[in-house]
PDB file of C-alpha atoms in Angstrom:
ATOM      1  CA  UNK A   1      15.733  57.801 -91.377  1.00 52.00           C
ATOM      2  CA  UNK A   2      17.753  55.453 -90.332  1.00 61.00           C
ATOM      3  CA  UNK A   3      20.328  57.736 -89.099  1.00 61.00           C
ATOM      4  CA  UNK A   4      17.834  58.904 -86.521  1.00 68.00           C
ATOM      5  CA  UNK A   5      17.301  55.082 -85.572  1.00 62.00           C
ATOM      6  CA  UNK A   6      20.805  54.571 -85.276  1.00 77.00           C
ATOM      7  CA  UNK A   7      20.671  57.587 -82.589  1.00 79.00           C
ATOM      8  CA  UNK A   8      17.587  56.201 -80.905  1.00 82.00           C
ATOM      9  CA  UNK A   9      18.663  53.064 -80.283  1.00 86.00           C
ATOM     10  CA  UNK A  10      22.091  54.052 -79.364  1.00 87.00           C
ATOM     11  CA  UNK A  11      20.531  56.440 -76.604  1.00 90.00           C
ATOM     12  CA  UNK A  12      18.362  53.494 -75.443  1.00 90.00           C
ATOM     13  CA  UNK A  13      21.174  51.328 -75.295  1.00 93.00           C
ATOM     14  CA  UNK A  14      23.262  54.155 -72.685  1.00 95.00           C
ATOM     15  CA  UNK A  15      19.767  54.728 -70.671  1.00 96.00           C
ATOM     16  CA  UNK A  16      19.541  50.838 -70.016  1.00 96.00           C
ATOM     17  CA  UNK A  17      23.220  50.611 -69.199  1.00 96.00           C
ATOM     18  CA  UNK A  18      22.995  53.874 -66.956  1.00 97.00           C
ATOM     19  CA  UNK A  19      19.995  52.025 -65.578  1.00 98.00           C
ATOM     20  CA  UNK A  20      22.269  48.371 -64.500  1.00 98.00           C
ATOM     21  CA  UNK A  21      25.587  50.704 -63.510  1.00 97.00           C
ATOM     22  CA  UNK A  22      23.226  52.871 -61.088  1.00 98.00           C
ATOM     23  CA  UNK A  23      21.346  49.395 -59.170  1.00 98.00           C
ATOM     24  CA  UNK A  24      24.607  47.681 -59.383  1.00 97.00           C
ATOM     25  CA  UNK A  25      26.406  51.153 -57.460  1.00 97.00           C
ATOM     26  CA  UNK A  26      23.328  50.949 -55.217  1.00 97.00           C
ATOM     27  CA  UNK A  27      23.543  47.398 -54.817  1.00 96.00           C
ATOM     28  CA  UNK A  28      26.475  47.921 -53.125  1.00 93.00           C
ATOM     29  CA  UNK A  29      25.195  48.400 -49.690  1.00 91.00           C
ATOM     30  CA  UNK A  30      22.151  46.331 -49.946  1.00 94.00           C
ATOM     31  CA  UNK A  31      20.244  43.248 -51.512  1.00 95.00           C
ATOM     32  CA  UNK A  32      18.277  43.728 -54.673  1.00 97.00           C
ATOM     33  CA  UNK A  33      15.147  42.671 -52.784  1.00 96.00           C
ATOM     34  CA  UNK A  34      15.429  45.713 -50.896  1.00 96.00           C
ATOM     35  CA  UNK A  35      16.258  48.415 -53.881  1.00 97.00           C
ATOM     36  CA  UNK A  36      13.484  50.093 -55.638  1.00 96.00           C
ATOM     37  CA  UNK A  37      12.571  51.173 -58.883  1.00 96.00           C
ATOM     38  CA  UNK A  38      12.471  54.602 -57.943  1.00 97.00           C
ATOM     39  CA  UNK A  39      15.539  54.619 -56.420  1.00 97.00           C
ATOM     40  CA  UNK A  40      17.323  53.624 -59.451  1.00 98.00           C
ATOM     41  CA  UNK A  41      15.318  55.870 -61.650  1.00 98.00           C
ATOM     42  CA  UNK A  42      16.232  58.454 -59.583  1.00 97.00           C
ATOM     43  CA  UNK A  43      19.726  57.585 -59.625  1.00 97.00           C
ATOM     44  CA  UNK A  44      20.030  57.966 -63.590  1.00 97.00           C
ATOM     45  CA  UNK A  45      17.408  61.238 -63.610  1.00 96.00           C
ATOM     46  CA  UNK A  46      14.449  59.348 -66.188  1.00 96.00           C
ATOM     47  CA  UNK A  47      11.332  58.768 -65.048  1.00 95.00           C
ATOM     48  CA  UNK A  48      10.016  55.439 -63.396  1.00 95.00           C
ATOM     49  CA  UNK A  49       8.199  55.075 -67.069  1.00 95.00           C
ATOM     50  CA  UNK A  50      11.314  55.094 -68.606  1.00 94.00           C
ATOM     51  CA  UNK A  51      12.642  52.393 -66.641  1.00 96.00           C
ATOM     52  CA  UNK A  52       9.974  49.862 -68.115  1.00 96.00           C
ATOM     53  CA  UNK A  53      11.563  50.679 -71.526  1.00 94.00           C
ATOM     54  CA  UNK A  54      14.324  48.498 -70.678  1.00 96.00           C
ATOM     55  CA  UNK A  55      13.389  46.173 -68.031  1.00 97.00           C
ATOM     56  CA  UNK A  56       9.989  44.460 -67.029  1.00 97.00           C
ATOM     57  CA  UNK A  57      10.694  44.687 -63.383  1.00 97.00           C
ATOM     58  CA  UNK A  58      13.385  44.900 -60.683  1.00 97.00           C
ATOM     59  CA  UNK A  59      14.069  41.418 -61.543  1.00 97.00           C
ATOM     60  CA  UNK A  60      14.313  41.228 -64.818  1.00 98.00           C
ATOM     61  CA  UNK A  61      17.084  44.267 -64.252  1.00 98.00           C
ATOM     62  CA  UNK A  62      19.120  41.474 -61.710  1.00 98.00           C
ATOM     63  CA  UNK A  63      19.240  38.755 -64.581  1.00 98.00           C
ATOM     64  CA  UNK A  64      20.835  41.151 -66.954  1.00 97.00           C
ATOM     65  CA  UNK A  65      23.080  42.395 -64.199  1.00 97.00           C
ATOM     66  CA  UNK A  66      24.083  38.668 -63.449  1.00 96.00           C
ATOM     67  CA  UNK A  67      24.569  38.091 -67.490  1.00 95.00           C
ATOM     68  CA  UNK A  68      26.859  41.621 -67.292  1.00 93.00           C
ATOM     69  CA  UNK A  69      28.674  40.328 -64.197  1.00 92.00           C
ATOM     70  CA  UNK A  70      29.328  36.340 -65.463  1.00 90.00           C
ATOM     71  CA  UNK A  71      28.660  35.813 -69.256  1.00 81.00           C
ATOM     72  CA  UNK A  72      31.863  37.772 -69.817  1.00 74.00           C
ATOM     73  CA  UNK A  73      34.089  35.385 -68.352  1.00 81.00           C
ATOM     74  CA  UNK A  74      32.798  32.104 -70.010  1.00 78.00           C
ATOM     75  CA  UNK A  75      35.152  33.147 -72.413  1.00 80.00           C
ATOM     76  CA  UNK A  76      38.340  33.637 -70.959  1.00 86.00           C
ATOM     77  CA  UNK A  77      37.990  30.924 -68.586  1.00 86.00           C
ATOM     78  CA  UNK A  78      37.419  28.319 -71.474  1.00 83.00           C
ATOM     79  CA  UNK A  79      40.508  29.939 -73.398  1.00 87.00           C
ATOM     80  CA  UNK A  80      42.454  29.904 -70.165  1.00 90.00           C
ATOM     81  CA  UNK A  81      41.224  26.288 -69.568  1.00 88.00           C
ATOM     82  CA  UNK A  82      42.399  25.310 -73.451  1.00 87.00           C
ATOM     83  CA  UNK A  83      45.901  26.907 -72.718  1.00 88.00           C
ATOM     84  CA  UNK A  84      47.144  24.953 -69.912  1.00 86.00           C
ATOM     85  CA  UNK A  85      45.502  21.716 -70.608  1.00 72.00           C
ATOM     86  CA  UNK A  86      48.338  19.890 -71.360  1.00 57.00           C
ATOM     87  CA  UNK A  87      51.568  21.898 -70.600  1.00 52.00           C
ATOM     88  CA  UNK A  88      54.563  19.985 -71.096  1.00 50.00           C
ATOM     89  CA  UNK A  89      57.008  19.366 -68.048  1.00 49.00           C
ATOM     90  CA  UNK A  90      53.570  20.333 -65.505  1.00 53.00           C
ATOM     91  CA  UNK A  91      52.673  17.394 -64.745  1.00 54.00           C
ATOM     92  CA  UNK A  92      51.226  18.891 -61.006  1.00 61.00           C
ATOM     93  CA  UNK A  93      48.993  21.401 -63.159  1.00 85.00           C
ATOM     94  CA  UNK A  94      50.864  24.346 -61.969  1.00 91.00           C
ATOM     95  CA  UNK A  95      50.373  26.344 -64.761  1.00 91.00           C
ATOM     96  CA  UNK A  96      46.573  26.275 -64.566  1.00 92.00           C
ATOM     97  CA  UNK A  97      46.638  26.564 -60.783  1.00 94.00           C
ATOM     98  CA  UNK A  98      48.406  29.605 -61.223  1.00 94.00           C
ATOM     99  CA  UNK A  99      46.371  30.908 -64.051  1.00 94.00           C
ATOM    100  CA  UNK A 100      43.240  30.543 -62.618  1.00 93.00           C
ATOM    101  CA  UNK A 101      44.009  32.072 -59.908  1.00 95.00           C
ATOM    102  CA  UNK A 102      45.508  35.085 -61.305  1.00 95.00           C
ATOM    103  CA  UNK A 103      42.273  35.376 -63.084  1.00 93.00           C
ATOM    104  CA  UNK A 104      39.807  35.334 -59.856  1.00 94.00           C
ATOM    105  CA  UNK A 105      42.146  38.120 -58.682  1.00 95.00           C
ATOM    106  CA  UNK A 106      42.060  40.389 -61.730  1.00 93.00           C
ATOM    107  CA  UNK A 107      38.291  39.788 -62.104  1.00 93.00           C
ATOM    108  CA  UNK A 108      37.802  40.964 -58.428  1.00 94.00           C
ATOM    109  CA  UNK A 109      40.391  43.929 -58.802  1.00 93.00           C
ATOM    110  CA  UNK A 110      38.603  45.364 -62.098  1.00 93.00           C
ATOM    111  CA  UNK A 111      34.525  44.602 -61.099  1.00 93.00           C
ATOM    112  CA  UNK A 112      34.251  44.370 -57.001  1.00 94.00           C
ATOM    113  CA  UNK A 113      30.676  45.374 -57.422  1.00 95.00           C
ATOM    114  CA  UNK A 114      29.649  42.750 -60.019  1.00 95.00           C
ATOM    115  CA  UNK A 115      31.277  39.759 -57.716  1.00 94.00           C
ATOM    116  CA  UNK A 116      29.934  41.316 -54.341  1.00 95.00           C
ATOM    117  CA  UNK A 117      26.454  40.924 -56.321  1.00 96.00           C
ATOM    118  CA  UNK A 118      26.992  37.698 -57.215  1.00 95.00           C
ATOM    119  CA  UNK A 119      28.097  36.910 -53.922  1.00 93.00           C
ATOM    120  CA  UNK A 120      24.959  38.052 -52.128  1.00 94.00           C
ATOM    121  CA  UNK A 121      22.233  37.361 -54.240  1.00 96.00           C
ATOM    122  CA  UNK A 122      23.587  33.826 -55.175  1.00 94.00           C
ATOM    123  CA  UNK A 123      20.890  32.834 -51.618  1.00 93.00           C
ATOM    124  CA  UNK A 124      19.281  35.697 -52.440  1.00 91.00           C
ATOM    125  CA  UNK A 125      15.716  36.719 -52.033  1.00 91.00           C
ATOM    126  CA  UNK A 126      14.566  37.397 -55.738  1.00 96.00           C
ATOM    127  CA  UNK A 127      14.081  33.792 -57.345  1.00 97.00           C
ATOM    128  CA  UNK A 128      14.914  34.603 -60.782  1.00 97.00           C
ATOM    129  CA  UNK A 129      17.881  35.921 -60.250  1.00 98.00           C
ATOM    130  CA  UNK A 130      19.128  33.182 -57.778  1.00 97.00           C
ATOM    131  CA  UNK A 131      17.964  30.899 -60.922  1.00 97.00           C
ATOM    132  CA  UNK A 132      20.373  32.553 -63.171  1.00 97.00           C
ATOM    133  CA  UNK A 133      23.417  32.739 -61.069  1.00 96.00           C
ATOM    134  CA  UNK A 134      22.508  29.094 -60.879  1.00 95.00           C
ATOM    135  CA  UNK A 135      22.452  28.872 -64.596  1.00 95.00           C
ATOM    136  CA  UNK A 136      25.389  30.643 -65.623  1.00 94.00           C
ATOM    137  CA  UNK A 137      27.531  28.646 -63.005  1.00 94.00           C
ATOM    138  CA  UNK A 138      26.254  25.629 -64.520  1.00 94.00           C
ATOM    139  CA  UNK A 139      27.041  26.928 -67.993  1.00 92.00           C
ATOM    140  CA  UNK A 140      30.549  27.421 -66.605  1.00 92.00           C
ATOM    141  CA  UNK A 141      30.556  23.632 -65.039  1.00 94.00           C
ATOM    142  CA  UNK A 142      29.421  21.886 -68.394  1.00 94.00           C
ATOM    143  CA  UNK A 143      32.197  24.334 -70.167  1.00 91.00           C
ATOM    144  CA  UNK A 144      35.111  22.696 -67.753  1.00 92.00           C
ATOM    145  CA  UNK A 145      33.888  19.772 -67.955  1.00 94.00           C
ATOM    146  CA  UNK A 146      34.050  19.465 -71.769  1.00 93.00           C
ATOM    147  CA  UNK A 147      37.368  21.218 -71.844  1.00 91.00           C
ATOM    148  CA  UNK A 148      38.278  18.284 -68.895  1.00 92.00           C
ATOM    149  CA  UNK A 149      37.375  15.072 -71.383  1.00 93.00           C
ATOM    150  CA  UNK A 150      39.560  16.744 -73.892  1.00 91.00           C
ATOM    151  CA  UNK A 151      42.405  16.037 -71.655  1.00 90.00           C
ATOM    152  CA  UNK A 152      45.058  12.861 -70.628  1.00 87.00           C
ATOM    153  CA  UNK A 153      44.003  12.694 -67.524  1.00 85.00           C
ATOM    154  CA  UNK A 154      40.110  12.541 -67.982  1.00 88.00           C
ATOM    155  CA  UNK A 155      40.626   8.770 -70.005  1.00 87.00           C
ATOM    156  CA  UNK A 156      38.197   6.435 -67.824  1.00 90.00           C
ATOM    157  CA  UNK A 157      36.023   9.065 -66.461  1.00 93.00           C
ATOM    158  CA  UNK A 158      32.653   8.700 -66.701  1.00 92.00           C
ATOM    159  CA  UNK A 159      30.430  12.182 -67.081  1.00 94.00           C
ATOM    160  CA  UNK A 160      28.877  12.677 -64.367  1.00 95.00           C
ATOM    161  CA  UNK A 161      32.603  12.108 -62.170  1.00 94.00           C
ATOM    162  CA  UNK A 162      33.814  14.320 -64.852  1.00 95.00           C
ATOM    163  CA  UNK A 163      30.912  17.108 -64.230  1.00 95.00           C
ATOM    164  CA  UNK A 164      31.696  16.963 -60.459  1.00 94.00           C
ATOM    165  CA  UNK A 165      34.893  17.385 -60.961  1.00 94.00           C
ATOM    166  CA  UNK A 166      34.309  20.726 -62.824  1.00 94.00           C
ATOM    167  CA  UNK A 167      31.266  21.741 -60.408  1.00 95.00           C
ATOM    168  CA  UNK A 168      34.225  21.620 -57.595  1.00 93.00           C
ATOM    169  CA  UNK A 169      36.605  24.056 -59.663  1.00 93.00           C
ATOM    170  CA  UNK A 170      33.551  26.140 -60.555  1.00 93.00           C
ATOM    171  CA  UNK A 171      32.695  26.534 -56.356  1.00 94.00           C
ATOM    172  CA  UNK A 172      36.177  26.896 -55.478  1.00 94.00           C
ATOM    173  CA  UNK A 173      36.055  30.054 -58.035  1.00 93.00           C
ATOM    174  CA  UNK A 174      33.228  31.224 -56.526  1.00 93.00           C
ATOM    175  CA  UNK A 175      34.502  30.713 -53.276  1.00 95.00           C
ATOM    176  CA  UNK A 176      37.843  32.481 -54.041  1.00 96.00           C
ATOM    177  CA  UNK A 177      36.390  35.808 -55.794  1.00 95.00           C
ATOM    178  CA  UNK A 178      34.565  35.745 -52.479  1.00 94.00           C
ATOM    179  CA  UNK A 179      37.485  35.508 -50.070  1.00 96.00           C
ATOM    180  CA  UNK A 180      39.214  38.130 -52.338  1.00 96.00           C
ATOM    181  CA  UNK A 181      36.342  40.587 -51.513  1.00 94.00           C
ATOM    182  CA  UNK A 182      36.590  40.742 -48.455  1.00 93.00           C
ATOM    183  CA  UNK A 183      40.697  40.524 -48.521  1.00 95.00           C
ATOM    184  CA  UNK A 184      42.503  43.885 -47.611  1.00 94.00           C
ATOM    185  CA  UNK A 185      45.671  44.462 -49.615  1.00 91.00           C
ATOM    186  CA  UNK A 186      47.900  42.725 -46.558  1.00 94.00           C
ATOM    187  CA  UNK A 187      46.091  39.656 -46.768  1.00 96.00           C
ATOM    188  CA  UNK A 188      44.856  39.038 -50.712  1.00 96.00           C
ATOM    189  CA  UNK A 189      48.668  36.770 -51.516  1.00 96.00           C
ATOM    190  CA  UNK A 190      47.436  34.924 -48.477  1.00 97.00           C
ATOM    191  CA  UNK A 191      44.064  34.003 -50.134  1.00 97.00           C
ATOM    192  CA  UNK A 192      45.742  33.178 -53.093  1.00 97.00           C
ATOM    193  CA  UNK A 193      48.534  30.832 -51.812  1.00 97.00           C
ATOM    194  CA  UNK A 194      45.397  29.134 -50.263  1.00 97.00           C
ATOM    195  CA  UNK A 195      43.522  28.992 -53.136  1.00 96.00           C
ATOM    196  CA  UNK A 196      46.460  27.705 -55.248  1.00 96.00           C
ATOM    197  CA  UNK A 197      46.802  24.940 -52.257  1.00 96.00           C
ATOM    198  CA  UNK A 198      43.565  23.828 -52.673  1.00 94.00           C
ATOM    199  CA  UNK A 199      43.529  23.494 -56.105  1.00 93.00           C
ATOM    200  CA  UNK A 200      46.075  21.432 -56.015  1.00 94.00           C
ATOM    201  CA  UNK A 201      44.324  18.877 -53.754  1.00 90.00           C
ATOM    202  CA  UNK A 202      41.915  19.096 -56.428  1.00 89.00           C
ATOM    203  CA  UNK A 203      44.302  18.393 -58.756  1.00 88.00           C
ATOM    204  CA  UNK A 204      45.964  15.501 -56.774  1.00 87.00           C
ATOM    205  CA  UNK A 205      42.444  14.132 -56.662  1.00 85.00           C
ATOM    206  CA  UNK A 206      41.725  14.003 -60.481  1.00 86.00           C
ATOM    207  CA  UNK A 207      45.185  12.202 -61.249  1.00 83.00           C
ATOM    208  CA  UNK A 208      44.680   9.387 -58.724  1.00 79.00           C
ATOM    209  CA  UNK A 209      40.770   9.211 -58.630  1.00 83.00           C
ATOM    210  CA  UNK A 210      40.209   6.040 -60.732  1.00 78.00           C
ATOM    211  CA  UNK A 211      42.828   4.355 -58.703  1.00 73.00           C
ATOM    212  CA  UNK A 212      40.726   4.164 -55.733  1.00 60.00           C
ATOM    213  CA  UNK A 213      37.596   2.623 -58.467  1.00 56.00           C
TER     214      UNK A 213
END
């Protein structure tokens, strides 16, 4: 008996991700406001019963596309952050300017679709998934931010400087995966050296911001 559950629920589980790959290919060339039910039925082959198996409504399927497309990199952004958080001999934060970079670019290389949803439905027209974008991007802000008062350079800082400062590296990630979208291959290093320039403004900033306080 519970052999046959095993194979149940493992065919449920490949019917709802068939479901979030087909709206996420189909998402490609328009907003989710604007894709229907059928549509992404169709896509898969089930039947537009089958589809409220999985998902209450076309929103509900954008939330768990926005979980697919940002929960994965809470972690390897935190274990990035940890890892060049106090380098020795990078005092400029060159390390982590690098790596974080590096990482935007990978992430846009492997899952263009996930960030080019992100990207438009962030002022989208569905609410609740414009409400979890926002909440997973402040998930990611209050992560930095505790990684940040770990840190030498945070000493003095009160939270909410401290939370700014990681709402502005959050944006300029956001920002970056962006640019990188819509990059060809001649111009991607070019939105990268930028993006390294800017966060080291950012950078510059934290180290000297209580001495203007």
């Amino acid at each position: 008996m519970s052999h046959t559950l095993g194979i149940r629920q493992a065919q449920k589980q490949k019917t709802r991700q068939a479901l979030l790959d087909a709206a996420l290919q189909l998402l490609e060339e328009q907003s989710l406001s604007s894709l229907g039910l059928r549509e992404v039925t169709r896509a898969v082959g089930v039947a537009p019963t089958a589809f409220y198996r999985h998902f209450r409504d076309m929103a509900d399927l954008g939330v768990a596309l926005v979980e697919e497309a940002l929960s994965s990199l809470h972690t390897t952004l935190v274990a990035l952050l940890a890892a060049t958080g106090d380098s020795e001999g990078d005092d400029e934060g060159e390390e982590r300017i690098a790596a974080t970079v590096e990482l935007i670019v990978a992430y846009v290389r492997t899952h263009p679709a996930h960030v080019r949803f992100i990207a438009r439905e962030q002022h989208g027209g569905v609410q609740a998934v414009r409400s979890a974008i926002g909440d997973q991007l402040t998930l990611f802000a209050r992560e930095v931010k505790d990684q940040f008062a770990r840190e030498p350079e945070s000493a003095g800082w009160d939270e909410d400087d401290l939370l700014m400062l990681a709402r502005m590296y959050v944006d300029h990630m956001v920002m970056t995966a962006s640019a990188l979208l819509e990059a060809s291959p001649d111009t991607e290093e070019r939105v990268a050296a930028s993006a390294r320039r800017q966060l080291r403004l950012v950078s510059l900033g934290r180290r000297h911001w209580l001495d203007e306080r």
